[in-house]
Structures are given as structure tokens and as C-alpha cells.
Short mmCIF file of C-alpha atoms and ligand atoms in Angstrom, two decimals:
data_model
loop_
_atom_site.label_atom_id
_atom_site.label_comp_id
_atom_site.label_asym_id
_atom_site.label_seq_id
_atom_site.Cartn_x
_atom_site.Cartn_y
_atom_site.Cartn_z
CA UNK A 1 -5.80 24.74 -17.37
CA UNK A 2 -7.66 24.58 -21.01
CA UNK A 3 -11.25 25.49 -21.78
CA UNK A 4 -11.90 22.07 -22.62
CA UNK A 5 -11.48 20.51 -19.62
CA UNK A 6 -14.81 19.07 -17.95
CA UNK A 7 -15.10 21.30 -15.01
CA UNK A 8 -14.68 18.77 -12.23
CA UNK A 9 -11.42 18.25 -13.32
CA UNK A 10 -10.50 21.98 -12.74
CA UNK A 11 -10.04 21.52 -9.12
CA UNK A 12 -8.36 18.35 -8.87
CA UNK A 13 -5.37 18.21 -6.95
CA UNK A 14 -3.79 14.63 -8.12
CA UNK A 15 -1.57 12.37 -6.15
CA UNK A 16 2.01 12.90 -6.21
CA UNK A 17 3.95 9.73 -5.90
CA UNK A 18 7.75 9.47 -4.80
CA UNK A 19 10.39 10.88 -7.24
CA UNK A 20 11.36 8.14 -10.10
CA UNK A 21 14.83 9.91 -10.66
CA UNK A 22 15.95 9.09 -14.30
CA UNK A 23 19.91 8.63 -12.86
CA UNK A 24 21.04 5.45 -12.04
CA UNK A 25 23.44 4.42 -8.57
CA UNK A 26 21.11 6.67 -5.84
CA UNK A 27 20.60 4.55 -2.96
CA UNK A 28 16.64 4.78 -3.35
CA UNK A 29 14.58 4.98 0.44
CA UNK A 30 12.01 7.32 -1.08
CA UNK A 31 9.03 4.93 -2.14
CA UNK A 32 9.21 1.46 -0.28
CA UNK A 33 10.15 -0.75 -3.10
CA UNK A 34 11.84 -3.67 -2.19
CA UNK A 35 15.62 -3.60 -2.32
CA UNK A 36 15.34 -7.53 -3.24
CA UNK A 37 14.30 -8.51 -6.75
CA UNK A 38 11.44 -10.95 -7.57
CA UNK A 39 11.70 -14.12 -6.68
CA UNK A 40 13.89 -17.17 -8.78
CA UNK A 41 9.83 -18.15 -10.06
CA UNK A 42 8.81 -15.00 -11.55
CA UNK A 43 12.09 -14.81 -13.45
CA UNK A 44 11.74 -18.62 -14.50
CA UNK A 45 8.04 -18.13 -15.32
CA UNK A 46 8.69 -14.79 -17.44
CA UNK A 47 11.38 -16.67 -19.51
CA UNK A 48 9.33 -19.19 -20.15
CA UNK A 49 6.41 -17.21 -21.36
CA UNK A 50 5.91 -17.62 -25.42
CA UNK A 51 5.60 -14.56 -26.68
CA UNK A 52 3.00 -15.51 -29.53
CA UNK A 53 0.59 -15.33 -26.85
CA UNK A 54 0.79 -11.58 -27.15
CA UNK A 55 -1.34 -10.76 -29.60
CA UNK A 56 -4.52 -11.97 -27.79
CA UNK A 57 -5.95 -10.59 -24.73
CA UNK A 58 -5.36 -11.87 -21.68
CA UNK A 59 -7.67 -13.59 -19.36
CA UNK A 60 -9.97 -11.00 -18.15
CA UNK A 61 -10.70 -12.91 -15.06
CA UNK A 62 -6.74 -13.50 -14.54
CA UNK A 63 -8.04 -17.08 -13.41
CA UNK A 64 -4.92 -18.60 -12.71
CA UNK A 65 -3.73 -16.20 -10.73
CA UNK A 66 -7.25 -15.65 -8.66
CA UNK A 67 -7.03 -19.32 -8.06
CA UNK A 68 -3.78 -19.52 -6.70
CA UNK A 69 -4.69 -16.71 -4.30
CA UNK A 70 -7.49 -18.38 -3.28
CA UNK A 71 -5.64 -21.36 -2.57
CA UNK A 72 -2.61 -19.51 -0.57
CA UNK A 73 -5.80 -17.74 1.50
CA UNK A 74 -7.77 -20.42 2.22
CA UNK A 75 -10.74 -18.46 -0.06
CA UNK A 76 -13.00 -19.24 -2.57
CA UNK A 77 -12.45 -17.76 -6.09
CA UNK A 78 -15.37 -15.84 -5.46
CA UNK A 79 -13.97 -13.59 -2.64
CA UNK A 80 -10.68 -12.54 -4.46
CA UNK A 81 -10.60 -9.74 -6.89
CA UNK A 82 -7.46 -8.12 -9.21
CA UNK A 83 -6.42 -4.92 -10.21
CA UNK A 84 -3.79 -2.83 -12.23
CA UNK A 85 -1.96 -2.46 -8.70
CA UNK A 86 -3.79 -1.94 -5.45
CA UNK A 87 -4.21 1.66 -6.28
CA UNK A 88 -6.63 0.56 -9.11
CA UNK A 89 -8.63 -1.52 -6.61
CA UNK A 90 -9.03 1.20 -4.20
CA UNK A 91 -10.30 3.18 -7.25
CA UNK A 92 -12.75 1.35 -8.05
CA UNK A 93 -13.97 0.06 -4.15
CA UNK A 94 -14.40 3.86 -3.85
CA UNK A 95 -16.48 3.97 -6.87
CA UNK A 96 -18.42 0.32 -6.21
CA UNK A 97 -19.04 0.39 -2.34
CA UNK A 98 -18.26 4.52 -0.92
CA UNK A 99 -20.58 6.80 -2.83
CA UNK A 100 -23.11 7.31 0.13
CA UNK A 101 -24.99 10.02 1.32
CA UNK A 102 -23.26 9.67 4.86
CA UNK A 103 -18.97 10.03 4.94
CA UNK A 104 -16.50 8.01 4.32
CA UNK A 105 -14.31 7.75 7.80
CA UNK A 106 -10.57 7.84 6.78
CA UNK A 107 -7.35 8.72 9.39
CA UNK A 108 -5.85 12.26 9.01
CA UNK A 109 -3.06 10.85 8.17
CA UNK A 110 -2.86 8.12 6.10
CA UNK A 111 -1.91 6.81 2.71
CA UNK A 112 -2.91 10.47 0.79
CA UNK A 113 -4.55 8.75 -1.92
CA UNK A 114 -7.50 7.95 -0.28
CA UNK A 115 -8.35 12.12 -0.69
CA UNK A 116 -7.28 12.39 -3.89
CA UNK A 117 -10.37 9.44 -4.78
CA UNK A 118 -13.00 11.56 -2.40
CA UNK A 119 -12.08 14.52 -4.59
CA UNK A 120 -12.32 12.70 -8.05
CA UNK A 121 -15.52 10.69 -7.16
CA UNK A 122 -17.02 13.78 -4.90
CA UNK A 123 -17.22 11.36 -1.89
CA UNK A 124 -17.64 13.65 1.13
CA UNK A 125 -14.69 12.44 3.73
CA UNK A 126 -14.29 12.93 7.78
CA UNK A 127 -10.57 13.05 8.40
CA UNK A 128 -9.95 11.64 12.15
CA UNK A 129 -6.66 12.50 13.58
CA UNK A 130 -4.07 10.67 14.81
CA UNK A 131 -3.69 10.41 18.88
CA UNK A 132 -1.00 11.71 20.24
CA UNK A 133 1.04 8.76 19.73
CA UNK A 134 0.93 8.69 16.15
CA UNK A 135 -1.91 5.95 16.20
CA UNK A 136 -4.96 5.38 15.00
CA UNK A 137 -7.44 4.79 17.60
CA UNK A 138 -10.64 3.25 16.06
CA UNK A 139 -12.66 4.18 18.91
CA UNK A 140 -12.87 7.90 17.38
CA UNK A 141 -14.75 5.62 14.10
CA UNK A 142 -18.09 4.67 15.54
CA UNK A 143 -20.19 7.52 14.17
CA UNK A 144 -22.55 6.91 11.55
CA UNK A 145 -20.59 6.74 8.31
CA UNK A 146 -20.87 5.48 4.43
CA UNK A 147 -17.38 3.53 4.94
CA UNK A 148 -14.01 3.83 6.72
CA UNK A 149 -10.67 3.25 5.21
CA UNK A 150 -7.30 3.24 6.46
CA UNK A 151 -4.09 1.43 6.30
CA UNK A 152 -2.60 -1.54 8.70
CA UNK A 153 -0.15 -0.82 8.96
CA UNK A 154 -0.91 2.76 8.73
CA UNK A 155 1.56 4.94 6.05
CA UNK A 156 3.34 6.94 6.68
CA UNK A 157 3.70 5.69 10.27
CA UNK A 158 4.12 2.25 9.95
CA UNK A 159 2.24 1.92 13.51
CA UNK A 160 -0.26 -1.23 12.88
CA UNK A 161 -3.16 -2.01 15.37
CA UNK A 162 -3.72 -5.32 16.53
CA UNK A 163 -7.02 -7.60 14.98
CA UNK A 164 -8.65 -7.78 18.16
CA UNK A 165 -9.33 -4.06 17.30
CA UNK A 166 -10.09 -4.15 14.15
CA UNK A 167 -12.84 -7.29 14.68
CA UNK A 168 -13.97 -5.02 17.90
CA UNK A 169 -14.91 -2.50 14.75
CA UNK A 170 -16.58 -5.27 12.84
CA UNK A 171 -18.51 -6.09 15.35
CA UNK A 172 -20.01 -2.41 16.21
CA UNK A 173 -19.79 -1.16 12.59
CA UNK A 174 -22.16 -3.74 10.30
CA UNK A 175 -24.51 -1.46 7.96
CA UNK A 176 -21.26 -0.24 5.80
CA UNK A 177 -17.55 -1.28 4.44
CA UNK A 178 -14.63 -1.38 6.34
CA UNK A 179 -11.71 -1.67 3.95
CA UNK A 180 -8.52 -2.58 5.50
CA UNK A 181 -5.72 -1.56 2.99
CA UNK A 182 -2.94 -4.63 4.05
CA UNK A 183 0.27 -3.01 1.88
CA UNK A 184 2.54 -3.38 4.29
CA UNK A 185 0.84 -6.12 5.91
CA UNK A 186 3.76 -8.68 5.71
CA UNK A 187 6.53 -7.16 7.41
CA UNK A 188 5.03 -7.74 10.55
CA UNK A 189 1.11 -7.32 11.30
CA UNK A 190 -1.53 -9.43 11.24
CA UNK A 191 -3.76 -10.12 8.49
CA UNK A 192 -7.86 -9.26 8.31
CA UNK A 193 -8.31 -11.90 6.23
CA UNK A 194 -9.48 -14.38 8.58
CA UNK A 195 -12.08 -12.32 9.39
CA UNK A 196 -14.08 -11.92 6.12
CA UNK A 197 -15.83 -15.43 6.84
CA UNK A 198 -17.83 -13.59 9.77
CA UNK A 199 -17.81 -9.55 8.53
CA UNK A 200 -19.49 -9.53 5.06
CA UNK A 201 -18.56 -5.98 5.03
CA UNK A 202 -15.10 -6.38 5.27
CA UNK A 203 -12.52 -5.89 2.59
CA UNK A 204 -8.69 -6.23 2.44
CA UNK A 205 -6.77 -5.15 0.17
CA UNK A 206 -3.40 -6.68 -0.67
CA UNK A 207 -0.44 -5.57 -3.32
CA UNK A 208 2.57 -7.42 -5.05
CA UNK A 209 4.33 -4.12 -4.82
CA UNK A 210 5.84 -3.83 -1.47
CA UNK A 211 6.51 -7.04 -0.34
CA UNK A 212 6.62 -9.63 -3.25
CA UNK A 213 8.93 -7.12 -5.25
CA UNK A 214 7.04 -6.62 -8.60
CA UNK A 215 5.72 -2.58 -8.30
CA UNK A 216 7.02 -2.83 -11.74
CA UNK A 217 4.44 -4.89 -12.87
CA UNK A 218 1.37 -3.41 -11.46
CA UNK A 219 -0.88 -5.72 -9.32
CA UNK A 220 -3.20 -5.48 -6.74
CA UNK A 221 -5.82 -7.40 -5.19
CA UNK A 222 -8.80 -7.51 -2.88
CA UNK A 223 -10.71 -10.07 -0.58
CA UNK A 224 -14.25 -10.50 0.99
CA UNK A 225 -17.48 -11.41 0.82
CA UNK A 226 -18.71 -12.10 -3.13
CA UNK A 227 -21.70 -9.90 -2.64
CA UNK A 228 -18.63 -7.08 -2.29
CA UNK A 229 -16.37 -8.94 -4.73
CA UNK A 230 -19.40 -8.75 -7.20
CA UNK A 231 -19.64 -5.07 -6.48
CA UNK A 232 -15.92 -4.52 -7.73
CA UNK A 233 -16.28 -6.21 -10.88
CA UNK A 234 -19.65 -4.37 -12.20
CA UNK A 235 -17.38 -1.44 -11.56
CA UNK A 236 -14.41 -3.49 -13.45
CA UNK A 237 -16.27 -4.78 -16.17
CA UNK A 238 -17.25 -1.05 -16.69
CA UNK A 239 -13.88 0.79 -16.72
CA UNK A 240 -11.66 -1.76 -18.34
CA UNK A 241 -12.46 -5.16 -18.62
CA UNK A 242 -8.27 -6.56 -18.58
CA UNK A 243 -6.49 -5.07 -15.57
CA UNK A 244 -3.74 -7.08 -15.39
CA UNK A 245 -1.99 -8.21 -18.73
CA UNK A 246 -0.48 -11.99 -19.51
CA UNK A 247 2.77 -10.91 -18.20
CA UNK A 248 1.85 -9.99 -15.09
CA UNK A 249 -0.70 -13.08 -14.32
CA UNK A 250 2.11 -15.20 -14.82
CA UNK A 251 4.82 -13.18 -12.44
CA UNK A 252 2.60 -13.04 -10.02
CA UNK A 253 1.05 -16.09 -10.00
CA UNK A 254 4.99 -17.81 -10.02
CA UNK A 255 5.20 -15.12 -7.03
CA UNK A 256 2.84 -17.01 -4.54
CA UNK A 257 3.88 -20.72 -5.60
CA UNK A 258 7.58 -19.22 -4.07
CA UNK A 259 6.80 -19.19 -0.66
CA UNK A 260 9.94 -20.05 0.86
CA UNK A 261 11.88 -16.54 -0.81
CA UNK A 262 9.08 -14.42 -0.31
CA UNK A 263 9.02 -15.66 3.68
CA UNK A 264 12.48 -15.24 3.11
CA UNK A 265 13.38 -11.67 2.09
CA UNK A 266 10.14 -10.30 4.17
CA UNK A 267 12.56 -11.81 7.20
CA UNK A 268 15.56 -10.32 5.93
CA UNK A 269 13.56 -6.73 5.81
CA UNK A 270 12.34 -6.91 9.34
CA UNK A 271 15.63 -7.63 10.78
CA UNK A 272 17.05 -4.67 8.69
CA UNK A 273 14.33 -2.43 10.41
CA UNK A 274 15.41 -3.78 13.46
CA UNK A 275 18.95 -2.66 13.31
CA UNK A 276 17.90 0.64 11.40
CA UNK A 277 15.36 1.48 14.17
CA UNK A 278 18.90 1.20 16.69
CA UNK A 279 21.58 2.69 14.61
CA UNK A 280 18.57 5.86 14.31
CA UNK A 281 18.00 5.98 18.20
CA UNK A 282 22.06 6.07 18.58
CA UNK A 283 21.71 9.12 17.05
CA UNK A 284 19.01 10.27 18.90
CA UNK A 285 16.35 10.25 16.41
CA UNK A 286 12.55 9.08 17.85
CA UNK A 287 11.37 6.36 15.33
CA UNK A 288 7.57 5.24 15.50
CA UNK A 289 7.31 1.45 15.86
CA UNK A 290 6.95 0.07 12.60
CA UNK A 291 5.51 -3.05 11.24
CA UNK A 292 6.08 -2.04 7.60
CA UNK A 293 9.20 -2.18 5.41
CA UNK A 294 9.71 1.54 6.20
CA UNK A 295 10.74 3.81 9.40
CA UNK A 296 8.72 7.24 10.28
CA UNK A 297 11.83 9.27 12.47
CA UNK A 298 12.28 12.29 13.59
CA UNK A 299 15.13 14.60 15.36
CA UNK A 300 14.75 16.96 17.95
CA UNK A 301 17.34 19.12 16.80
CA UNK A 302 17.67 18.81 12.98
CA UNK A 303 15.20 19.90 10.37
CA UNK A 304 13.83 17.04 8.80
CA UNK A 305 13.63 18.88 5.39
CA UNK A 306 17.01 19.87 5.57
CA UNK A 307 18.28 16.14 6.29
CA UNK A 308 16.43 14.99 3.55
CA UNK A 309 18.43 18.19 1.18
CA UNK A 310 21.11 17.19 2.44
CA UNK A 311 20.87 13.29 1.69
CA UNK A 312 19.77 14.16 -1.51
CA UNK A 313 23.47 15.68 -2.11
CA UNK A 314 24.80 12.57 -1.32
CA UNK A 315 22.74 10.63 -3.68
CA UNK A 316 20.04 9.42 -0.89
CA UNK A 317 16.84 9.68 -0.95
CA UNK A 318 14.54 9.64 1.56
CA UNK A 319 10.90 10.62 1.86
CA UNK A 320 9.71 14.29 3.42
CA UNK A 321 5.91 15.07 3.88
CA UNK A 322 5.45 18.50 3.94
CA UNK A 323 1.93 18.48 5.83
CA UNK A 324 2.85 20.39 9.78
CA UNK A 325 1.62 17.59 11.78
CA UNK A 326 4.57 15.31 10.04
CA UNK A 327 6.81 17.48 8.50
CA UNK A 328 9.20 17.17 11.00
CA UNK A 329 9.57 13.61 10.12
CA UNK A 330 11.14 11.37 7.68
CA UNK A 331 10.15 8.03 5.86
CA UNK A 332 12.81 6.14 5.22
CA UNK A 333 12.26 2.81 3.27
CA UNK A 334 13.91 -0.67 4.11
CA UNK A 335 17.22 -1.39 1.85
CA UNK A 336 19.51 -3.63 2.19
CA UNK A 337 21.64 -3.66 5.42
CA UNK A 338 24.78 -2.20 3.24
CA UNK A 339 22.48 0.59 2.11
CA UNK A 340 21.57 1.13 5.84
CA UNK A 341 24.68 1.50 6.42
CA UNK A 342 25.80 3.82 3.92
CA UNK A 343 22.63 6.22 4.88
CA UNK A 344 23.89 5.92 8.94
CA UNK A 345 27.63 7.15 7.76
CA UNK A 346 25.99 10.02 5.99
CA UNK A 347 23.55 10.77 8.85
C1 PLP B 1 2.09 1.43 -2.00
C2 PLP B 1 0.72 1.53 -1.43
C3 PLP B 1 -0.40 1.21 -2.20
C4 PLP B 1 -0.33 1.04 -3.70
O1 PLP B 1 0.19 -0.10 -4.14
P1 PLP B 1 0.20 -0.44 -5.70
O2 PLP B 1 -0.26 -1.86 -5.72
O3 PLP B 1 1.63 -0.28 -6.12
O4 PLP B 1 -0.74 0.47 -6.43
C5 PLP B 1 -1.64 1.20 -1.60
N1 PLP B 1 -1.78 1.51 -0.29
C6 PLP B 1 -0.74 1.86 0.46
C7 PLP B 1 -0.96 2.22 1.89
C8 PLP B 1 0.54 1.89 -0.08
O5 PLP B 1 1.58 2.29 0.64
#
């Protein structure tokens, strides 16, 4: 705390992402990277990249990359937006479309960002809980609101709800945003996109972290309607005008023209899950039904806390929430099946 501090800033409680340990050789479950690098492309594309280039700024439209995603969407240009990682997009939707007089609608649980924005931006937030099964049941969101967020699949369940509910939303929800954050959205749910021809208040947001392999790199995106679209990049043009730097247009532009790996290793996850989700019920954990590249699981008879001490010791990491409704649960991200298998002997 310093007297110079503006005093908004006083109270902020920030985000605390998953531990970034410095050593090498942990087997790393803790934060849902992908255990498989970037695809043959990216690497091709990042070689090939002349570094002269560097000393200009990039594109601050990242055209090449907005048009490829347009193309791989069936969108125009004009409903696709970019960002320094989806977390930067969020930002700045809160900013650009959630600063209403009524609240924003978010899950109780959910990705724990999306509090950590209400706080900064002083949007006032109702926090619906989950039912009793761990899901989020949308008919608890028709109330008048200034927005509703949450995740599909939902983090740090993994649970994802089907479209049909989502457009059922749509439908009764039309005088403010709905924004569908799609993170895990590839290892097994299905996309909102194809709904943002017919909800103008609809936006998805995507990221390259998770399942195209580049969190290193920092990319995000967002799609819907350009009036929304336009929205984000007043906000955009206002903050920082060049997001996404030359390095990353071209990774992740090289990332989308390689369909076949990305289909590829997003297969290879979900069968991993699958065979997690049994080797965990063996041992008589309960494990949510995931559509993500992560497992929620709990134990009836061992402390989830001290499992995840204890896996720690043995150079594992896994992820512990300490909030009471979940902290009897872990999240463990999707390695590869040898790293499975090396967390199951240790379990
Ligand atoms: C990982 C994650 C993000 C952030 O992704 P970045 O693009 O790496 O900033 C956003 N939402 C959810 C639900 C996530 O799990």
C-alpha cells in the first residue's frame, strides 16, 4: 500500500493465475496448457519471419490474421475482433458493452476473472449459483440485467450446456450482451458462433491458448455483430492501439491454415480425458463430466488440499480452489497419456 496510489486501486483484489514454477521436469496439470506444442506451421511460419520487420509496428488491425478467422468461421472481417489473449478481450467487452446501471449476470462459479473486472471497472455483479449438479442452469438468468457472462464450457467444472440452451437465452434475453467465453470450446462442446447471424447481442469469445497451444504468445479473439465488434475497438483504439505484435499474427495465423494437427491433438486430448475420467473413478474419485481439456474430481475420503500437497512432493501439480463450495475438489489439466499415467501411480 503507498500514498500514491489512486484510491480505487486500494481495494483491488487482482487475479491470481496458476503457479509458473521457475524449475524445470514437474509434470505441469495446474493451468490447462496444452501438453502438445504448436503446430509444424507456426514453427515454419516463425522461422521464416525476417526479423528486419521488427522495428516497425505491426498491423494494428492484425489483418491477416482477422481474415483468416473470418474465413475458418464463415464471418465477415467485420464481426471478428483480437486481443493480447482472451483475457484482454474480456477486459475491454467489460469496459465497451457491461457498464450499465442494471448487473451484470455471471455464475458463482466460474472463470474468477470475470470479478476481478467488476471490481476494477465498478460493474455491480449478481453471482448465480451453481445447481446442485455442478451446472449452470440459465433459467436462474432471465431477470433484468446489464449483461451475463459465463464460460461453455464452464471453468472450473468443465460441465458445458448444450446450444439449444443457450439460443433459448437469446431468444428471451434481447435488450443486452450475452458473452459466451468459448476457451475450452474445442475439446468437445458446441460452438455459439452460428448463432451471431440471428442474436446481434451475442458475443463469443475464443483463445489460441488452450487448444491451439500458443498461451505463450498471447492471443485472443472475439465474434459478433459489427455494431458490438465496433464497440470493442473504440475501447481498443483507446487503451492500446497494437494488441497483438508481428510475431504473434503470424503464429497464429499459420495456426488456423493447420487444421488437420490442431483437429488432431484436440482428438488426442479428449481421448486422454476419457481414460483419465476411468483410471479416477477406479479409484473412487467423482469427476464432473467434462468437455474441456481439464477434469474437476473429487474424493470422498481424501482432502483435496492435502492430495494436491502431496502431489506437489512428487513434482505434480495440480490445481486446488480454496473457495468451500469447491474446495474439496481438484482441477487437473489434460497431459499426455504418459503423464496421466505417472499422476494415477502417484494417486
Ligand atoms: C484460460 C482462460 C481464458 C484466458 O485465456 P488467454 O487467452 O490465455 O488470456 C479465458 N477464459 C477462460 C474461461 C479461461 O479458462
Amino acid at each position: 500500500m503507498s500514498k500514491f496510489w489512486s484510491p480505487a486501486i486500494r481495494s483491488l483484489v487482482p487475479y491470481t493465475p496458476g503457479e509458473q514454477p521457475k524449475v524445470l521436469n514437474l509434470i505441469k496439470l495446474n493451468t490447462n496448457e496444452n501438453p502438445y506444442p504448436p503446430a509444424p506451421a507456426v514453427v515454419e511460419a516463425l522461422h521464416q519471419f525476417s526479423m528486419d520487420r521488427l522495428r516497425l509496428y505491426p498491423d494494428p488491425e492484425a489483418s491477416k490474421l482477422k481474415s483468416a478467422l473470418a474465413k475458418y468461421h464463415q464471418l465477415d472481417e467485420a464481426q471478428v475482433f483480437l486481443g493480447n489473449g482472451s483475457d484482454e478481450v474480456l477486459a475491454l467487452a467489460f469496459m465497451a458493452l457491461f457498464r450499465h446501471s442494471d448487473p451484470l449476470l455471471m455464475p458463482e462459479t466460474t472463470y474468477s476473472f470475470y470479478e476481478v473486472y467488476c471490481d476494477l471497472l465498478n460493474i455491480d455483479a449478481v453471482r448465480i449459483p451453481l445447481n446442485s449438479s455442478f451446472e449452470i442452469d440459465l433459467d436462474d438468468y432471465q431477470r433484468s440485467n446489464g449483461g451475463i457472462i459465463f464460460a461453455n464450457p464452464n471453468a472450473p467444472t468443465g460441465i458445458a450446456i448444450p446450444l439449444s440452451r443457450i439460443e433459448q437465452l437469446l431468444a428471451a434475453n434481447t435488450d443486452s450482451v450475452v458473452l459466451v467465453d468459448e476457451a475450452y470450446v474445442d475439446f468437445g462442446a458446441d460452438s455459439a458462433i452460428a448463432l451471431i447471424h440471428r442474436y446481434p447481442n451475442l458475443l463469443v469469445t475464443h483463445t489460441f491458448s488452450k487448444s491451439r497451444s500458443l498461451a505463450g504468445m498471447r492471443i485472443g479473439a472475439a465474434f459478433g455483430h459489427p455494431d458490438l465488434i465496433d464497440g470493442l475497438e473504440r475501447v481498443k483504439n483507446s487503451f492500446n492501439s497494437y494488441p497483438l505484435d508481428m510475431l504473434a499474427i503470424e503464429a497464429a495465423t499459420a495456426s488456423i491454415e493447420d487444421d488437420a494437427y490442431f483437429k488432431e491433438t484436440c482428438q488426442r486430448i479428449i481421448n486422454t480425458r476419457q481414460r483419465t475420467t476411468q483410471a479416477l473413478q477406479q479409484k473412487g474419485f467423482r469427476v464432473l463430466p467434462s468437455s474441456a481439456n481439464f477434469v474437476f474430481a473429487t474424493h470422498p475420503e481424501q482432502d483435496a488440499k492435502t492430495l494436491m500437497q502431496r502431489l506437489r512432493d512428487e513434482n505434480i501439480l495440480v490445481r486446488h480452489f480454496t473457495k468451500p463450495s469447491i474446495n474439496q475438489f481438484l482441477r487437473i489439466s489434460i497431459g499426455t497419456d504418459e503423464e496421466m499415467d505417472q499422476l494415477m501411480n502417484q494417486l
